[in-house]
Amino acid sequence: MTRAPEHDEPHGNGLGARLNWLRAAVLGANDGVVSTAGLVVGVAGATDDRGALLTAGLAGLLAGSLSMAAGEYVSVSTQRDSEKAALATEKRELQETPEAELAELTGLLEGKGLSREVAREAAVQLTERDALRAHAEVELGIDPDDLTNPWHAAGASFLAFTVGALLPLLAIVLPPVTARVPVTVLSVLAVLAVTGWWSARLGAAAAGPAVLRNMGGGAVAMAVTYGAGHLLGAAGV
């Protein structure tokens, strides 16, 4: 007996949500790497004291991760509020003008390529099954049972930034004094190459330019902060 082919890849809103989450995680880790690397390399340009480097790195890690988490929480909370408001408006319209909403749903389905008759029949069946869900998904692109979660977004950003920041922090405090900056720079550039490649892959874009942009930005950040730290250290500041 021939079995029907199985399709394991995700579809619809679930795929988009997962891609957005992955992209946010990659970008959060990238921010953690670049900002912390710039901070500790800048301090390393001014002093070789391990305690000062560790203190600066930990302060940058905590400040950055908490800032990222707070920003994501506020942003996603606003998005969630907008989704809830849109659902409340749709629910009210379904109660007050059901025929107009049915015609609207028919038009939306027709716009997706269905014939007028099929679109009307599909709209009627969807409305009878769950009118609010039908309009939420077709008209608004919202899954009423899976609204964006600000706590999840905040936690993911905090974790991603922290993981990214740990690399330059460890790279600057663990090696011997003479190897600290070279080890940190090479480690950071390697990670930026990986995150650049992965972000391009998530966006279905060419990897080469993304990798070069990522590595170039990180290299410039570290060079500028190291130079500033070196000048301040030489001036005795």
Tab-separated table of C-alpha atoms in Angstrom:
chain	number	residue	atom	x	y	z
A	1	MET	CA	0.000	0.000	0.000
A	2	THR	CA	1.417	3.363	-1.023
A	3	ARG	CA	1.638	5.891	1.757
A	4	ALA	CA	0.901	9.535	1.154
A	5	PRO	CA	4.002	11.722	1.309
A	6	GLU	CA	4.542	13.387	4.668
A	7	HIS	CA	5.257	17.071	4.963
A	8	ASP	CA	7.103	18.016	8.127
A	9	GLU	CA	7.838	21.636	7.320
A	10	PRO	CA	5.785	24.242	9.242
A	11	HIS	CA	3.257	26.391	7.442
A	12	GLY	CA	1.373	29.633	7.894
A	13	ASN	CA	1.561	31.920	10.893
A	14	GLY	CA	3.507	29.364	12.942
A	15	LEU	CA	6.389	29.480	10.471
A	16	GLY	CA	6.435	33.265	10.461
A	17	ALA	CA	6.429	33.399	14.260
A	18	ARG	CA	9.277	30.899	14.494
A	19	LEU	CA	11.333	32.774	11.910
A	20	ASN	CA	10.770	36.071	13.731
A	21	TRP	CA	11.806	34.467	17.016
A	22	LEU	CA	14.946	32.992	15.461
A	23	ARG	CA	15.839	36.247	13.762
A	24	ALA	CA	15.390	38.151	17.046
A	25	ALA	CA	17.577	35.607	18.842
A	26	VAL	CA	20.336	35.870	16.228
A	27	LEU	CA	20.248	39.676	16.246
A	28	GLY	CA	20.165	39.751	20.057
A	29	ALA	CA	23.229	37.532	20.262
A	30	ASN	CA	24.929	39.662	17.602
A	31	ASP	CA	24.251	42.821	19.610
A	32	GLY	CA	25.640	41.152	22.713
A	33	VAL	CA	28.836	40.193	20.911
A	34	VAL	CA	29.471	43.566	19.269
A	35	SER	CA	28.542	45.876	22.148
A	36	THR	CA	30.418	43.889	24.796
A	37	ALA	CA	33.430	43.365	22.530
A	38	GLY	CA	33.606	47.086	21.840
A	39	LEU	CA	33.381	47.827	25.556
A	40	VAL	CA	36.018	45.378	26.795
A	41	VAL	CA	38.435	46.037	23.917
A	42	GLY	CA	38.119	49.751	24.612
A	43	VAL	CA	38.930	49.204	28.280
A	44	ALA	CA	41.787	46.894	27.274
A	45	GLY	CA	43.213	49.771	25.240
A	46	ALA	CA	43.452	51.811	28.439
A	47	THR	CA	44.477	49.182	31.006
A	48	ASP	CA	45.544	45.560	31.298
A	49	ASP	CA	44.033	45.133	34.764
A	50	ARG	CA	41.957	41.946	34.725
A	51	GLY	CA	39.611	43.208	37.440
A	52	ALA	CA	38.799	46.362	35.505
A	53	LEU	CA	38.128	44.350	32.349
A	54	LEU	CA	35.877	41.883	34.168
A	55	THR	CA	33.958	44.668	35.919
A	56	ALA	CA	33.416	46.594	32.686
A	57	GLY	CA	32.402	43.454	30.807
A	58	LEU	CA	29.913	42.301	33.437
A	59	ALA	CA	28.433	45.791	33.727
A	60	GLY	CA	28.013	45.946	29.953
A	61	LEU	CA	26.502	42.466	29.850
A	62	LEU	CA	23.924	43.203	32.543
A	63	ALA	CA	23.060	46.670	31.230
A	64	GLY	CA	22.729	45.446	27.655
A	65	SER	CA	20.728	42.316	28.412
A	66	LEU	CA	18.316	44.142	30.718
A	67	SER	CA	17.932	46.968	28.201
A	68	MET	CA	17.218	44.490	25.399
A	69	ALA	CA	14.698	42.609	27.548
A	70	ALA	CA	12.912	45.802	28.602
A	71	GLY	CA	12.794	47.083	25.030
A	72	GLU	CA	11.385	43.812	23.711
A	73	TYR	CA	8.815	43.661	26.517
A	74	VAL	CA	7.557	47.182	25.795
A	75	SER	CA	7.541	46.655	22.034
A	76	VAL	CA	5.779	43.288	22.072
A	77	SER	CA	3.326	44.446	24.762
A	78	THR	CA	2.301	47.254	22.414
A	79	GLN	CA	1.888	44.751	19.589
A	80	ARG	CA	-0.193	42.465	21.806
A	81	ASP	CA	-2.404	45.389	22.872
A	82	SER	CA	-2.940	46.238	19.201
A	83	GLU	CA	-3.874	42.635	18.420
A	84	LYS	CA	-6.369	42.524	21.278
A	85	ALA	CA	-7.884	45.835	20.224
A	86	ALA	CA	-8.234	44.619	16.635
A	87	LEU	CA	-9.935	41.417	17.816
A	88	ALA	CA	-12.312	43.409	20.041
A	89	THR	CA	-13.234	45.655	17.114
A	90	GLU	CA	-13.795	42.655	14.862
A	91	LYS	CA	-15.987	40.970	17.480
A	92	ARG	CA	-18.123	44.098	17.804
A	93	GLU	CA	-18.500	44.414	14.032
A	94	LEU	CA	-19.551	40.773	13.760
A	95	GLN	CA	-22.281	41.397	16.321
A	96	GLU	CA	-23.486	44.674	14.821
A	97	THR	CA	-23.123	44.073	11.051
A	98	PRO	CA	-22.872	40.325	10.414
A	99	GLU	CA	-23.952	40.519	6.763
A	100	ALA	CA	-21.402	43.196	5.939
A	101	GLU	CA	-18.699	41.124	7.644
A	102	LEU	CA	-19.747	38.037	5.680
A	103	ALA	CA	-19.492	40.008	2.441
A	104	GLU	CA	-16.086	41.315	3.515
A	105	LEU	CA	-14.830	37.800	4.244
A	106	THR	CA	-16.159	36.640	0.886
A	107	GLY	CA	-14.249	39.412	-0.853
A	108	LEU	CA	-11.057	38.562	0.982
A	109	LEU	CA	-11.296	34.901	0.011
A	110	GLU	CA	-12.122	35.868	-3.548
A	111	GLY	CA	-8.998	37.999	-3.554
A	112	LYS	CA	-6.985	34.890	-2.728
A	113	GLY	CA	-8.037	33.350	-6.040
A	114	LEU	CA	-11.338	31.608	-5.271
A	115	SER	CA	-14.313	32.054	-7.532
A	116	ARG	CA	-17.165	34.197	-6.227
A	117	GLU	CA	-19.383	31.174	-5.570
A	118	VAL	CA	-16.689	29.135	-3.823
A	119	ALA	CA	-15.551	32.145	-1.809
A	120	ARG	CA	-19.117	32.772	-0.647
A	121	GLU	CA	-19.619	29.148	0.360
A	122	ALA	CA	-16.280	29.050	2.176
A	123	ALA	CA	-17.078	32.313	3.984
A	124	VAL	CA	-20.440	30.939	5.119
A	125	GLN	CA	-18.887	27.721	6.424
A	126	LEU	CA	-16.060	29.528	8.191
A	127	THR	CA	-18.511	31.959	9.754
A	128	GLU	CA	-20.743	29.171	11.004
A	129	ARG	CA	-17.767	27.350	12.503
A	130	ASP	CA	-16.035	30.342	14.164
A	131	ALA	CA	-16.657	33.778	12.714
A	132	LEU	CA	-14.150	35.635	14.881
A	133	ARG	CA	-11.346	33.184	14.159
A	134	ALA	CA	-12.088	33.294	10.425
A	135	HIS	CA	-11.883	37.077	10.286
A	136	ALA	CA	-8.891	37.205	12.615
A	137	GLU	CA	-6.858	34.830	10.483
A	138	VAL	CA	-7.987	35.876	6.996
A	139	GLU	CA	-8.455	39.611	7.517
A	140	LEU	CA	-6.042	40.455	10.340
A	141	GLY	CA	-3.455	37.674	10.102
A	142	ILE	CA	-3.863	36.945	13.828
A	143	ASP	CA	-4.298	33.621	15.594
A	144	PRO	CA	-6.629	34.420	18.531
A	145	ASP	CA	-5.148	31.531	20.534
A	146	ASP	CA	-1.535	32.498	19.911
A	147	LEU	CA	-1.096	36.219	20.507
A	148	THR	CA	2.425	37.579	20.823
A	149	ASN	CA	3.851	37.073	24.324
A	150	PRO	CA	5.952	39.955	25.717
A	151	TRP	CA	7.463	37.789	28.463
A	152	HIS	CA	8.687	35.233	25.947
A	153	ALA	CA	10.191	37.991	23.800
A	154	ALA	CA	11.872	39.645	26.795
A	155	GLY	CA	13.287	36.353	28.038
A	156	ALA	CA	14.578	35.359	24.614
A	157	SER	CA	16.266	38.753	24.114
A	158	PHE	CA	17.835	38.654	27.575
A	159	LEU	CA	19.182	35.149	27.024
A	160	ALA	CA	20.411	35.818	23.466
A	161	PHE	CA	22.236	39.007	24.452
A	162	THR	CA	23.785	37.326	27.499
A	163	VAL	CA	25.040	34.347	25.498
A	164	GLY	CA	26.501	36.661	22.860
A	165	ALA	CA	28.146	38.914	25.455
A	166	LEU	CA	29.809	36.037	27.299
A	167	LEU	CA	32.164	35.279	24.399
A	168	PRO	CA	34.087	38.585	24.317
A	169	LEU	CA	33.972	38.787	28.110
A	170	LEU	CA	35.648	35.396	28.530
A	171	ALA	CA	38.003	36.028	25.624
A	172	ILE	CA	39.315	39.237	27.202
A	173	VAL	CA	39.823	37.960	30.775
A	174	LEU	CA	41.046	34.372	30.329
A	175	PRO	CA	44.100	34.626	27.990
A	176	PRO	CA	47.462	36.112	29.008
A	177	VAL	CA	47.823	39.872	28.798
A	178	THR	CA	49.623	39.922	25.446
A	179	ALA	CA	47.036	37.652	23.793
A	180	ARG	CA	43.839	39.215	25.153
A	181	VAL	CA	43.020	41.656	22.368
A	182	PRO	CA	44.027	39.384	19.453
A	183	VAL	CA	42.086	36.432	20.899
A	184	THR	CA	39.044	38.604	21.513
A	185	VAL	CA	39.113	40.160	18.044
A	186	LEU	CA	39.518	36.844	16.246
A	187	SER	CA	36.834	35.134	18.362
A	188	VAL	CA	34.369	37.964	17.832
A	189	LEU	CA	34.959	38.095	14.080
A	190	ALA	CA	34.433	34.326	13.834
A	191	VAL	CA	31.124	34.529	15.707
A	192	LEU	CA	30.001	37.524	13.646
A	193	ALA	CA	30.689	35.548	10.496
A	194	VAL	CA	28.422	32.770	11.788
A	195	THR	CA	25.620	35.107	12.895
A	196	GLY	CA	25.838	37.024	9.620
A	197	TRP	CA	25.560	33.792	7.645
A	198	TRP	CA	22.645	32.583	9.764
A	199	SER	CA	20.709	35.861	9.578
A	200	ALA	CA	21.106	35.848	5.795
A	201	ARG	CA	19.908	32.262	5.676
A	202	LEU	CA	16.818	33.115	7.721
A	203	GLY	CA	16.038	35.950	5.319
A	204	ALA	CA	16.807	33.847	2.220
A	205	ALA	CA	19.463	36.386	1.195
A	206	ALA	CA	23.015	36.006	-0.087
A	207	ALA	CA	25.327	35.046	2.780
A	208	GLY	CA	28.505	36.731	1.536
A	209	PRO	CA	27.435	40.390	1.835
A	210	ALA	CA	25.737	39.746	5.192
A	211	VAL	CA	28.864	38.101	6.611
A	212	LEU	CA	31.104	40.915	5.376
A	213	ARG	CA	28.776	43.609	6.765
A	214	ASN	CA	28.593	41.866	10.127
A	215	MET	CA	32.328	41.339	10.420
A	216	GLY	CA	33.091	44.831	9.105
A	217	GLY	CA	30.780	46.501	11.605
A	218	GLY	CA	32.249	44.539	14.500
A	219	ALA	CA	35.811	45.249	13.372
A	220	VAL	CA	35.151	48.988	13.110
A	221	ALA	CA	33.487	49.053	16.552
A	222	MET	CA	36.424	47.289	18.192
A	223	ALA	CA	39.015	49.401	16.363
A	224	VAL	CA	37.351	52.682	17.338
A	225	THR	CA	36.841	51.762	21.000
A	226	TYR	CA	40.359	50.317	21.306
A	227	GLY	CA	41.822	53.470	19.819
A	228	ALA	CA	39.782	55.672	22.153
A	229	GLY	CA	40.763	53.575	25.165
A	230	HIS	CA	44.412	53.614	24.176
A	231	LEU	CA	44.422	57.407	23.814
A	232	LEU	CA	42.688	57.863	27.173
A	233	GLY	CA	45.090	55.442	28.830
A	234	ALA	CA	48.095	57.206	27.332
A	235	ALA	CA	46.713	60.524	28.582
A	236	GLY	CA	46.410	59.080	32.068
A	237	VAL	CA	42.630	59.519	32.211
